[in-house]
Coordinates of C-alpha atoms and ligand atoms in Angstrom, one line a residue:
N1 CA -10.0 2.1 22.9
L2 CA -12.2 1.6 19.9
I3 CA -15.6 0.7 21.3
S4 CA -17.5 0.4 18.0
A5 CA -17.1 1.3 14.4
K6 CA -19.8 1.6 11.7
I7 CA -19.9 2.1 8.0
D8 CA -23.2 3.4 6.7
G9 CA -24.7 2.4 10.0
E10 CA -23.6 -1.2 9.9
I11 CA -21.1 -2.4 12.6
V12 CA -17.7 -3.3 11.2
K13 CA -14.7 -5.0 12.8
P14 CA -11.6 -3.2 11.6
T15 CA -8.0 -4.5 12.1
L16 CA -6.2 -2.3 14.6
T17 CA -2.5 -1.5 13.7
D18 CA 0.2 0.6 15.3
E19 CA -0.6 3.3 12.7
G20 CA -4.4 3.3 13.1
L21 CA -6.8 0.8 11.6
T22 CA -7.7 -0.9 8.4
C23 CA -11.0 -1.9 7.1
D24 CA -12.8 -3.0 3.9
V25 CA -14.8 0.0 2.6
P26 CA -17.4 0.4 -0.2
D27 CA -16.1 1.6 -3.5
M28 CA -18.2 4.8 -3.2
P29 CA -18.7 7.6 -0.6
F30 CA -19.7 6.2 2.8
M31 CA -20.2 7.3 6.3
W32 CA -17.7 6.3 8.9
E33 CA -18.6 6.3 12.6
A34 CA -16.3 5.5 15.5
E35 CA -16.9 5.5 19.2
V36 CA -13.8 5.6 21.2
Q37 CA -12.7 5.9 24.8
I38 CA -9.7 8.0 25.7
A39 CA -8.0 9.0 29.0
P40 CA -7.0 12.7 28.9
G41 CA -5.8 12.6 32.5
A42 CA -3.2 10.0 31.6
N43 CA -2.1 11.9 28.4
T44 CA 1.2 13.5 29.3
A45 CA 2.3 14.0 25.7
L46 CA 0.3 17.2 25.6
E47 CA -0.9 16.1 22.1
G48 CA -4.5 15.2 21.4
L49 CA -7.0 15.9 24.3
Y50 CA -5.4 16.3 27.7
L51 CA -5.8 17.8 31.1
S52 CA -4.0 20.9 32.3
N53 CA -4.7 21.7 35.9
G54 CA -8.2 20.4 35.7
M55 CA -8.9 22.0 32.3
Y56 CA -9.5 19.9 29.2
C57 CA -7.7 21.2 26.2
T58 CA -6.3 20.0 22.9
Q59 CA -3.2 20.3 20.7
C60 CA -3.6 18.6 17.3
E61 CA -0.9 20.0 15.1
A62 CA 0.8 18.1 13.6
E63 CA -0.6 14.6 14.2
G64 CA -2.5 14.9 17.5
F65 CA -6.0 14.4 16.3
R66 CA -5.3 10.7 15.8
K67 CA -4.8 10.5 19.6
I68 CA -8.5 11.5 19.9
T69 CA -10.2 9.3 17.4
Y70 CA -9.7 7.3 14.2
Y71 CA -9.7 9.7 11.4
P72 CA -7.8 10.4 8.1
D73 CA -5.4 12.7 9.9
R74 CA -3.6 14.5 7.1
P75 CA -3.8 18.2 6.3
D76 CA -5.2 17.7 2.8
V77 CA -8.3 16.0 4.2
M78 CA -10.5 19.0 4.9
S79 CA -14.0 18.9 6.4
T80 CA -16.6 20.9 8.2
F81 CA -16.9 20.0 11.9
T82 CA -19.9 19.8 14.2
V83 CA -19.0 19.3 17.8
R84 CA -21.2 18.5 20.8
I85 CA -19.5 18.6 24.2
N86 CA -21.2 17.2 27.3
G87 CA -19.6 18.0 30.7
P88 CA -20.1 19.7 34.0
H89 CA -17.7 22.6 33.2
P90 CA -19.0 26.1 33.0
V91 CA -17.1 26.8 29.8
L92 CA -17.3 24.4 26.8
L93 CA -15.6 25.6 23.7
S94 CA -14.8 24.3 20.2
N95 CA -14.1 25.7 16.7
G96 CA -16.4 27.8 14.7
N97 CA -19.7 29.4 15.9
P98 CA -21.7 28.4 18.9
V99 CA -24.9 26.7 17.8
A100 CA -26.7 25.8 21.0
A101 CA -26.0 25.2 24.6
G102 CA -27.8 24.0 27.7
D103 CA -27.0 22.8 31.2
G104 CA -23.9 20.7 30.9
W105 CA -23.6 20.7 27.1
A106 CA -22.7 22.9 24.2
E107 CA -22.7 22.5 20.4
W108 CA -20.4 24.2 17.9
H109 CA -20.3 24.3 14.2
D110 CA -17.4 25.3 12.0
P111 CA -18.6 26.1 8.5
W112 CA -15.1 26.4 7.1
P113 CA -13.6 23.1 5.9
K114 CA -10.4 22.4 7.8
P115 CA -7.9 19.7 8.4
A116 CA -8.1 17.8 11.7
Y117 CA -4.9 19.5 13.0
L118 CA -6.9 22.7 13.4
F119 CA -9.5 21.0 15.6
A120 CA -9.7 22.3 19.2
L121 CA -11.8 21.7 22.3
V122 CA -11.6 23.3 25.7
A123 CA -13.6 22.5 28.8
G124 CA -13.0 24.1 32.2
E125 CA -13.6 26.6 34.8
L126 CA -12.6 29.8 33.0
V127 CA -13.5 33.4 33.0
A128 CA -13.8 35.6 29.9
H129 CA -12.3 39.0 29.1
R130 CA -14.6 40.2 26.3
D131 CA -14.6 42.7 23.6
T132 CA -15.9 43.1 20.0
F133 CA -14.5 43.9 16.6
T134 CA -16.4 45.0 13.6
T135 CA -14.9 43.8 10.3
M136 CA -14.4 45.9 7.2
E137 CA -17.4 44.0 5.8
G138 CA -19.4 45.4 8.8
R139 CA -19.8 42.1 10.6
K140 CA -19.6 42.2 14.4
V141 CA -17.3 39.6 15.9
D142 CA -17.5 38.6 19.6
L143 CA -14.0 38.3 21.0
A144 CA -13.1 36.6 24.2
L145 CA -9.9 35.7 26.0
Y146 CA -10.5 32.9 28.5
V147 CA -8.3 32.6 31.5
R148 CA -8.3 31.1 35.0
P149 CA -10.1 33.0 37.7
G150 CA -7.6 35.5 39.1
D151 CA -5.9 36.2 35.7
E152 CA -8.5 38.6 34.5
G153 CA -6.2 41.5 35.1
K154 CA -3.6 40.2 32.6
C155 CA -5.9 40.2 29.6
A156 CA -6.3 43.8 28.3
F157 CA -3.0 44.0 26.4
G158 CA -3.5 40.7 24.6
M159 CA -7.1 41.7 23.6
Q160 CA -5.8 45.0 22.2
A161 CA -3.1 43.1 20.3
L162 CA -5.8 40.9 18.8
K163 CA -7.9 43.9 17.6
D164 CA -4.8 45.6 16.2
S165 CA -4.0 42.4 14.3
M166 CA -7.5 42.0 12.9
K167 CA -7.4 45.6 11.7
W168 CA -3.9 45.3 10.2
D169 CA -4.7 42.2 8.2
E170 CA -7.7 44.1 6.7
D171 CA -5.7 47.2 6.0
V172 CA -2.6 45.6 4.6
Y173 CA -3.7 42.3 3.1
G174 CA -7.4 42.9 2.6
R175 CA -8.2 39.9 4.8
A176 CA -11.2 40.0 7.1
Y177 CA -12.2 37.6 9.8
D178 CA -14.8 35.0 8.9
L179 CA -16.7 33.7 12.0
D180 CA -19.1 35.2 14.5
V181 CA -16.7 34.6 17.4
F182 CA -13.0 34.5 18.0
N183 CA -11.8 32.9 21.2
I184 CA -8.4 32.6 22.8
V185 CA -7.7 30.3 25.8
A186 CA -4.6 30.6 28.0
V187 CA -3.3 27.2 29.1
D188 CA -0.6 26.5 31.6
D189 CA 0.7 23.2 30.1
F190 CA 1.4 23.7 26.4
N191 CA 4.2 22.3 24.2
M192 CA 4.3 25.3 21.8
G193 CA 4.0 29.0 22.1
A194 CA 0.5 29.0 20.8
M195 CA -1.8 27.3 18.2
E196 CA -4.0 28.8 15.5
N197 CA -7.0 26.4 15.7
K198 CA -9.8 27.8 13.7
G199 CA -11.7 30.4 15.8
L200 CA -10.3 28.9 19.0
N201 CA -6.6 29.8 19.4
I202 CA -4.9 28.1 22.4
F203 CA -2.0 29.9 24.0
N204 CA 0.7 29.0 26.4
A205 CA -0.3 31.3 29.3
S206 CA 3.2 33.0 29.0
A207 CA 2.5 34.0 25.4
V208 CA -0.7 35.9 26.2
L209 CA -1.0 37.0 29.8
A210 CA 0.8 40.2 30.9
S211 CA 0.8 42.9 33.5
P212 CA 3.3 45.7 34.1
E213 CA 4.0 44.1 37.5
T214 CA 5.0 40.8 36.1
S215 CA 6.0 41.4 32.5
T216 CA 8.8 43.4 30.8
D217 CA 8.4 45.5 27.7
G218 CA 10.0 42.6 25.8
N219 CA 7.4 40.3 27.1
F220 CA 4.6 42.6 26.0
E221 CA 6.1 42.9 22.5
R222 CA 6.5 39.1 22.2
I223 CA 2.8 38.6 23.2
E224 CA 1.7 41.1 20.6
A225 CA 3.8 39.3 18.0
I226 CA 2.5 35.8 18.9
I227 CA -1.2 37.0 19.0
A228 CA -0.6 38.5 15.5
H229 CA 1.1 35.4 14.3
E230 CA -1.7 33.1 15.3
Y231 CA -4.4 35.5 14.1
F232 CA -2.7 35.8 10.7
H233 CA -2.8 32.0 10.3
N234 CA -6.5 32.4 9.8
W235 CA -5.8 33.1 6.2
T236 CA -2.2 31.8 5.8
G237 CA -2.6 28.4 7.3
N238 CA -6.3 27.8 7.9
R239 CA -8.2 29.2 4.8
I240 CA -5.2 28.1 2.7
T241 CA -3.5 25.1 4.4
C242 CA -0.7 22.7 3.6
R243 CA -1.1 19.7 1.3
D244 CA 1.3 17.7 3.5
W245 CA 3.7 18.4 6.3
F246 CA 6.7 18.9 3.9
Q247 CA 4.9 22.2 3.1
L248 CA 5.0 23.4 6.7
C249 CA 7.0 26.5 5.6
L250 CA 4.1 27.5 3.3
K251 CA 2.1 28.5 6.3
E252 CA 4.8 29.2 8.9
G253 CA 7.4 31.1 6.8
L254 CA 4.7 33.4 5.3
T255 CA 3.0 33.9 8.7
V256 CA 6.2 34.7 10.5
F257 CA 7.0 37.2 7.7
R258 CA 3.5 38.8 8.0
A259 CA 3.8 39.1 11.7
A260 CA 7.2 40.7 11.3
E261 CA 5.7 43.3 8.9
F262 CA 3.0 43.9 11.5
T263 CA 5.5 44.5 14.3
S264 CA 7.5 46.8 12.0
D265 CA 4.3 48.8 11.4
M266 CA 3.3 48.9 15.1
R267 CA 6.8 49.7 16.4
S268 CA 10.2 50.5 14.8
A269 CA 10.9 48.8 11.5
P270 CA 14.7 49.0 11.8
V271 CA 14.7 47.8 15.3
K272 CA 12.4 44.8 14.4
R273 CA 14.7 44.0 11.5
I274 CA 17.8 44.1 13.7
S275 CA 16.3 41.9 16.4
D276 CA 15.1 39.4 13.8
V277 CA 18.6 39.2 12.3
I278 CA 20.2 38.7 15.7
D279 CA 17.7 35.9 16.3
L280 CA 18.3 34.4 12.9
R281 CA 22.1 34.3 13.4
A282 CA 21.8 33.0 16.9
R283 CA 19.3 30.2 16.1
Q284 CA 19.0 29.5 12.4
F285 CA 22.6 29.9 11.2
P286 CA 23.9 27.3 13.7
E287 CA 21.2 24.9 12.4
D288 CA 22.5 25.4 8.8
Q289 CA 26.1 24.9 9.9
G290 CA 25.6 21.8 12.0
P291 CA 24.4 18.2 11.7
R292 CA 20.7 19.4 11.9
A293 CA 21.0 21.3 8.6
H294 CA 17.9 20.9 6.5
P295 CA 16.2 22.8 3.7
V296 CA 13.3 25.1 4.4
R297 CA 11.1 22.4 2.8
P298 CA 12.5 19.2 4.1
E299 CA 12.4 16.2 1.8
S300 CA 12.0 13.5 4.4
F301 CA 11.1 13.2 8.1
Q302 CA 10.7 10.5 10.7
E303 CA 8.8 12.8 13.1
I304 CA 7.3 16.0 11.9
N305 CA 7.5 17.5 15.3
N306 CA 11.3 17.8 14.9
F307 CA 10.8 20.1 12.0
Y308 CA 9.2 23.0 13.8
T309 CA 12.6 24.7 13.5
A310 CA 14.2 28.0 13.0
T311 CA 15.0 27.0 9.5
V312 CA 11.3 26.3 8.6
Y313 CA 10.0 29.3 10.5
E314 CA 12.6 32.0 10.4
K315 CA 14.5 31.2 7.3
G316 CA 11.1 30.4 5.7
A317 CA 10.1 34.0 6.6
E318 CA 13.3 35.3 5.0
V319 CA 12.5 33.5 1.8
S320 CA 9.0 35.2 1.7
R321 CA 10.7 38.5 2.4
M322 CA 13.2 38.0 -0.4
L323 CA 10.3 37.3 -2.8
K324 CA 8.8 40.6 -1.8
I325 CA 12.1 42.4 -2.3
L326 CA 12.6 40.8 -5.7
V327 CA 9.2 41.6 -7.2
G328 CA 8.6 44.9 -5.3
D329 CA 5.7 45.9 -3.1
A330 CA 3.0 46.3 -5.8
A331 CA 3.6 42.9 -7.4
Y332 CA 3.8 41.3 -4.0
A333 CA 0.4 42.7 -3.2
E334 CA -1.0 41.5 -6.5
A335 CA 0.5 38.0 -6.1
L336 CA -0.9 37.7 -2.6
T337 CA -4.4 38.7 -3.8
L338 CA -4.1 36.0 -6.5
Y339 CA -2.9 33.5 -3.9
F340 CA -6.0 34.1 -1.7
D341 CA -8.4 34.1 -4.7
R342 CA -7.0 31.1 -6.4
H343 CA -6.3 28.9 -3.4
D344 CA -8.9 29.7 -0.7
G345 CA -10.2 26.5 0.8
Q346 CA -7.3 24.4 -0.6
A347 CA -4.4 22.5 0.7
C348 CA -1.4 23.8 -1.1
T349 CA 2.3 23.4 -1.9
I350 CA 5.3 25.7 -2.4
E351 CA 4.8 25.2 -6.1
D352 CA 1.3 26.8 -5.9
W353 CA 2.8 29.7 -3.9
L354 CA 5.6 30.4 -6.3
K355 CA 3.2 30.1 -9.3
V356 CA 1.2 33.1 -8.2
F357 CA 4.4 35.2 -8.3
E358 CA 5.3 33.8 -11.7
D359 CA 1.8 34.4 -13.0
T360 CA 1.6 38.0 -11.8
T361 CA 5.2 39.0 -12.7
G362 CA 6.1 36.8 -15.7
R363 CA 9.3 35.8 -13.8
D364 CA 10.8 32.4 -13.8
L365 CA 11.4 31.4 -10.2
G366 CA 13.0 28.1 -11.0
Q367 CA 16.3 29.1 -9.5
F368 CA 14.8 31.0 -6.6
K369 CA 13.1 27.8 -5.6
R370 CA 16.5 26.4 -4.5
W371 CA 16.0 28.5 -1.3
Y372 CA 13.3 25.9 -0.4
S373 CA 15.3 22.8 -1.4
Q374 CA 18.9 23.5 -0.4
A375 CA 20.2 23.6 3.2
G376 CA 23.1 25.8 4.2
T377 CA 23.7 29.6 4.5
P378 CA 25.2 31.0 1.3
H379 CA 28.5 32.9 1.8
L380 CA 28.7 36.0 -0.3
E381 CA 32.2 37.5 -0.9
V382 CA 32.5 41.0 -2.4
D383 CA 35.3 42.7 -4.2
E384 CA 35.5 46.3 -5.4
S385 CA 37.3 48.0 -8.2
F386 CA 37.3 51.5 -9.6
E387 CA 38.6 52.5 -13.0
N388 CA 37.9 55.5 -15.3
G389 CA 34.9 56.6 -13.2
T390 CA 33.3 53.2 -13.2
F391 CA 32.9 51.4 -9.9
T392 CA 32.5 47.6 -10.1
L393 CA 31.2 45.2 -7.4
T394 CA 32.0 41.5 -7.9
F395 CA 30.1 39.0 -5.9
R396 CA 31.1 35.3 -5.4
Q397 CA 28.5 33.0 -3.7
Q398 CA 29.3 29.7 -2.2
T399 CA 27.2 27.6 0.1
P400 CA 29.1 25.2 2.4
P401 CA 28.0 21.6 1.6
S402 CA 26.1 19.6 4.2
T403 CA 24.8 16.1 4.5
A404 CA 21.4 17.5 3.5
T405 CA 22.8 19.3 0.5
P406 CA 26.2 17.9 -0.6
D407 CA 26.4 19.9 -3.8
P408 CA 24.8 23.3 -3.4
Q409 CA 24.0 25.2 -6.6
P410 CA 24.0 29.1 -6.9
Q411 CA 20.9 30.6 -5.5
G412 CA 19.0 33.8 -6.5
I413 CA 20.1 36.4 -4.0
P414 CA 18.6 39.9 -3.8
V415 CA 21.3 42.3 -2.6
A416 CA 20.2 45.8 -1.7
V417 CA 23.1 48.2 -2.3
G418 CA 23.6 51.9 -1.9
L419 CA 26.8 54.0 -2.6
L420 CA 28.2 56.7 -0.5
G421 CA 30.7 59.4 -1.6
P422 CA 34.0 59.9 0.2
D423 CA 32.4 62.9 2.1
G424 CA 29.8 60.6 3.5
S425 CA 26.9 61.8 1.3
E426 CA 24.8 59.2 -0.5
V427 CA 25.6 59.1 -4.3
M428 CA 23.3 56.2 -5.2
A429 CA 20.1 55.4 -3.3
T430 CA 19.3 51.8 -2.6
Q431 CA 19.1 49.5 -5.6
V432 CA 18.4 45.8 -5.5
L433 CA 21.0 43.7 -7.4
E434 CA 19.9 40.2 -8.4
I435 CA 22.7 37.7 -8.1
T436 CA 22.1 34.5 -9.9
E437 CA 25.5 33.2 -10.8
A438 CA 28.3 31.8 -8.8
Q439 CA 30.3 34.9 -9.7
Q440 CA 28.8 38.1 -11.0
S441 CA 29.8 41.7 -11.5
F442 CA 27.8 44.9 -11.5
S443 CA 29.1 48.2 -12.7
F444 CA 28.2 51.8 -11.7
P445 CA 29.6 54.2 -14.3
G446 CA 29.9 58.0 -13.9
Q447 CA 31.3 58.2 -10.4
E448 CA 33.4 61.3 -9.6
A449 CA 35.4 59.5 -6.9
Q450 CA 35.6 55.9 -5.7
P451 CA 32.4 55.4 -3.7
I452 CA 32.0 53.4 -0.5
P453 CA 29.4 50.7 -1.0
S454 CA 26.8 49.9 1.6
I455 CA 25.9 46.3 0.8
L456 CA 23.0 44.0 1.9
R457 CA 21.0 46.9 3.2
G458 CA 18.2 45.9 5.5
F459 CA 19.8 42.4 5.5
S460 CA 18.0 41.8 2.2
A461 CA 19.0 38.1 2.1
P462 CA 19.9 35.5 4.8
V463 CA 23.6 35.1 3.8
V464 CA 27.0 35.5 5.4
L465 CA 28.5 38.7 3.8
K466 CA 32.3 38.9 3.5
H467 CA 33.4 42.3 2.6
N468 CA 36.4 44.4 3.5
V469 CA 34.9 47.7 4.2
D470 CA 35.6 50.7 6.4
H471 CA 33.0 50.0 9.1
A472 CA 33.8 53.2 11.0
F473 CA 32.9 55.2 7.9
L474 CA 29.6 53.3 7.4
L475 CA 28.8 53.7 11.1
A476 CA 29.2 57.4 10.8
H477 CA 27.5 57.9 7.4
D478 CA 25.3 55.1 6.2
T479 CA 21.7 56.2 5.6
D480 CA 20.4 52.6 6.0
P481 CA 19.7 52.1 9.7
Y482 CA 20.2 48.4 9.5
N483 CA 23.6 48.6 7.9
R484 CA 24.7 51.3 10.3
W485 CA 23.9 49.0 13.1
E486 CA 25.7 46.2 11.3
A487 CA 28.8 48.4 11.0
A488 CA 28.8 49.0 14.7
R489 CA 28.5 45.3 15.3
D490 CA 31.2 44.4 12.8
L491 CA 33.5 47.0 14.3
G492 CA 32.7 45.7 17.8
T493 CA 33.4 42.2 16.6
Q494 CA 36.8 43.2 15.2
S495 CA 37.7 45.1 18.3
L496 CA 36.8 42.1 20.5
L497 CA 38.6 39.6 18.4
M498 CA 41.7 41.9 18.4
A499 CA 41.5 42.2 22.2
I500 CA 41.1 38.5 22.7
T501 CA 43.9 37.4 20.3
T502 CA 46.5 40.2 20.9
G503 CA 45.4 41.8 24.2
A504 CA 44.8 45.1 22.4
A505 CA 42.7 47.9 23.9
P506 CA 39.2 48.5 22.5
K507 CA 39.3 50.2 19.1
P508 CA 38.9 54.0 19.4
E509 CA 36.7 53.9 16.2
W510 CA 34.3 51.6 17.9
L511 CA 34.2 53.8 21.0
D512 CA 33.7 57.0 19.0
G513 CA 31.1 55.4 16.6
V514 CA 28.9 53.9 19.3
A515 CA 29.2 57.1 21.5
G516 CA 28.1 59.1 18.4
V517 CA 25.0 56.9 17.8
L518 CA 24.1 56.8 21.5
S519 CA 24.1 60.6 21.8
D520 CA 22.5 61.3 18.4
E521 CA 19.0 62.6 19.6
T522 CA 17.7 62.5 16.0
L523 CA 17.8 58.7 16.1
D524 CA 15.1 56.4 17.6
P525 CA 16.0 55.5 21.2
A526 CA 15.2 51.8 20.7
Y527 CA 17.6 51.7 17.8
R528 CA 20.3 53.5 19.8
A529 CA 20.0 50.9 22.6
Y530 CA 20.6 48.1 20.1
T531 CA 23.8 49.8 18.9
L532 CA 25.2 49.6 22.4
A533 CA 24.7 45.8 22.5
L534 CA 28.1 44.1 21.8
P535 CA 28.1 40.9 19.7
G536 CA 27.2 38.2 22.2
Q537 CA 29.8 35.9 23.7
S538 CA 28.6 32.8 21.7
Q539 CA 28.8 34.8 18.5
V540 CA 32.4 35.8 19.3
A541 CA 33.2 32.2 20.2
S542 CA 31.9 31.1 16.8
D543 CA 33.8 33.8 15.0
L544 CA 37.0 32.6 16.7
H545 CA 36.2 29.1 15.8
N546 CA 35.6 30.0 12.2
G547 CA 39.0 31.8 12.2
G548 CA 40.7 28.6 13.3
K549 CA 41.1 29.5 16.9
T550 CA 39.9 27.6 20.0
P551 CA 37.6 30.0 21.9
D552 CA 38.6 30.6 25.5
P553 CA 35.4 31.6 27.5
D554 CA 37.4 33.5 30.1
A555 CA 39.2 35.6 27.5
I556 CA 35.9 36.4 25.8
W557 CA 34.4 37.5 29.0
V558 CA 37.4 39.7 29.9
A559 CA 37.3 41.3 26.5
H560 CA 33.6 42.0 26.8
E561 CA 34.1 43.6 30.2
A562 CA 37.0 45.7 29.0
H563 CA 34.9 47.0 26.1
R564 CA 31.9 47.9 28.3
Q565 CA 34.2 49.6 30.8
A566 CA 36.0 51.5 28.0
L567 CA 32.7 52.7 26.6
S568 CA 31.5 53.7 30.0
D569 CA 34.7 55.7 30.6
R570 CA 34.7 57.2 27.2
M571 CA 31.1 58.5 27.7
A572 CA 31.3 59.1 31.5
D573 CA 30.6 62.9 31.2
M574 CA 27.5 62.4 29.0
L575 CA 25.9 59.5 30.8
P576 CA 24.0 61.2 33.6
A577 CA 22.3 63.7 31.2
L578 CA 21.6 60.9 28.6
Y579 CA 20.1 58.8 31.4
A580 CA 17.9 61.7 32.6
R581 CA 16.7 62.4 29.1
H582 CA 15.4 58.9 28.7
Q583 CA 13.1 58.4 31.6
V584 CA 9.4 58.0 31.2
D585 CA 7.2 60.2 33.4
A586 CA 3.8 59.2 32.0
P587 CA 1.9 56.2 33.4
Y588 CA 3.3 52.9 32.2
A589 CA 2.3 51.8 28.7
P590 CA 4.1 49.0 26.8
D591 CA 4.0 50.9 23.6
A592 CA 6.8 51.5 21.1
A593 CA 7.6 55.0 22.3
Q594 CA 7.8 54.2 26.0
S595 CA 9.6 50.9 25.5
G596 CA 12.2 52.5 23.3
T597 CA 12.8 55.2 25.9
R598 CA 13.2 52.6 28.6
A599 CA 15.4 50.4 26.4
L600 CA 17.8 53.3 25.9
G601 CA 17.5 54.5 29.5
N602 CA 18.4 51.0 30.8
A603 CA 21.2 50.6 28.2
V604 CA 22.7 53.9 29.5
L605 CA 22.1 52.7 33.0
S606 CA 24.3 49.7 32.4
L607 CA 27.2 52.0 31.5
L608 CA 26.4 54.4 34.4
T609 CA 26.6 51.7 37.0
R610 CA 30.2 51.3 36.1
Q611 CA 30.7 55.0 37.1
D612 CA 28.5 55.5 40.1
R613 CA 28.7 52.0 41.7
G614 CA 25.1 51.4 41.1
D615 CA 23.5 54.4 42.9
T616 CA 21.3 55.3 40.0
A617 CA 20.3 51.6 39.5
Q618 CA 19.3 51.4 43.2
S619 CA 17.1 54.4 43.0
Q620 CA 15.5 53.3 39.7
F621 CA 14.8 50.0 41.3
D622 CA 13.3 51.6 44.4
S623 CA 11.0 53.8 42.5
A624 CA 10.1 51.4 39.7
T625 CA 6.4 51.1 38.7
N626 CA 6.9 48.2 36.3
M627 CA 9.0 45.1 35.6
T628 CA 11.2 46.7 32.9
Ligands
LIG1 N1 1.3 26.2 14.3 C1 1.8 26.7 15.5 C2 2.4 28.1 15.2 O1 3.4 28.1 14.7 C3 2.8 25.8 16.2 O2 3.4 26.4 17.2 O3 1.8 29.0 15.5
LIG2 ZN1 2.7 29.5 13.1

């Protein structure tokens, strides 16, 4: 309810509309005042200001601030905020720095201009888990993680993740934190995972609170990643924000990518890459293939909340990653520095973002920009030929048309390629080929024998690769850990599809290859655990569907079981020792080393239970000290 409105101190009577209000205004700068009455307790949309178990909190992205008061609620309207909160609650928080407080009130000031979607307010009975961080500029920042009384014991990990993120953004991107305080609040009722409000991040409790008794290693890793994501928004999202909501990928794609780099540095880079690709294929590829296909930068929307999608976030991150691959690490660092220098304090577009890469490298990114404007996953087919010592790879790209993009044009695709000799040794280290045409060939002269190519190393572009290759050979010899995993997965897929369509037994090459990786003690345990994972049942169903067959869930299940049993039988002799070698004796820590050991130990356990009827599993359960 609008109680009163004033322009330059004079009461005005605006016309209220469904969209907000309209009012005659002076043809010069003026001061607008509005007094409104709202009912947070009746706000069940969880947007604007609402109550969660007696705690007041806010969610204003994308268009929630308009549920609090009348305001030009668009991301390109940036302002400094001063907030005074009156209330009986012991904790009263808002953005920026605390200015003053007394009995039943607190005042906050955020010196950094920001759009209203970054506004936040919290009032409730909360306890703080505190720490401090000293920035590279020597400024001491007070950190606090606010939780409900009783949850104090679940804060330490999140706090450490925050400090690690702050340090990483300084070390890797040269970005320091910019306020005297950084607060995080855990909230039970929250639409999203978390929200990067300036200086006052609000988290879904599940995305920040953890203890060994209640959380698995996977939960801990997810929490670390989400804390990093929200913290990194301070520069990519808050200091530099979006001009309008069509540019959502500008902050989200880049921030997802930055957080992925952080996790790769904190943990295992190949494992992070593999799990991201699994996720991309499971969540984003289906978007691209279905009626919800939309470009990374959509061109129209009825409700922006519907565009917080895997395409905007995860494919958006892939596009940032491809840019880095295309220009190289040094030019990427230079471009990012220019981006922060040139656009600090601004509301920007994808054009601004691409321009810093064009200006630092002299490249024309006109074609690359199609990654932002075209929906659909490009399919990339590869043919090989070998003549007079020259090996040639021919690529054909084709993106299936969609309603969003009926006539897709060729995109710029970075394809990382290495070549292996027939004996398995690497004869050409990774090179990045830039595919720009619908069909394009690359030649590699001077080969003694026909090499075996390892294509799309590290999954250098989000495409569907179609390549007839000896997966068993790559599984045994590829030096690229990602492609080695991919070879195991492709081999597993082939074997499953054969079993489902012809009733064949699991392929011996798959059994040998996976057994080889699992027992290779030179490889990272977390990585080995992933190699054991068969392509999921929905993935197999979609492969069958794409091959013109109607998937039969029972047949898929039976084939999966047969494969697991065959692998367990094939490895039966090694399993007990392999299991014993991958147990953690030290006190529980959710770090990369311990998590990796547990991942492999549990993967081996899943095979072992098929041999010992679950005896080992029972004793592990009985003596467990943690949820993993
Ligand atoms: N802006 C929020 C985030 O992605 C919405 O969830 O972090
Ligand atoms: Zn985000």
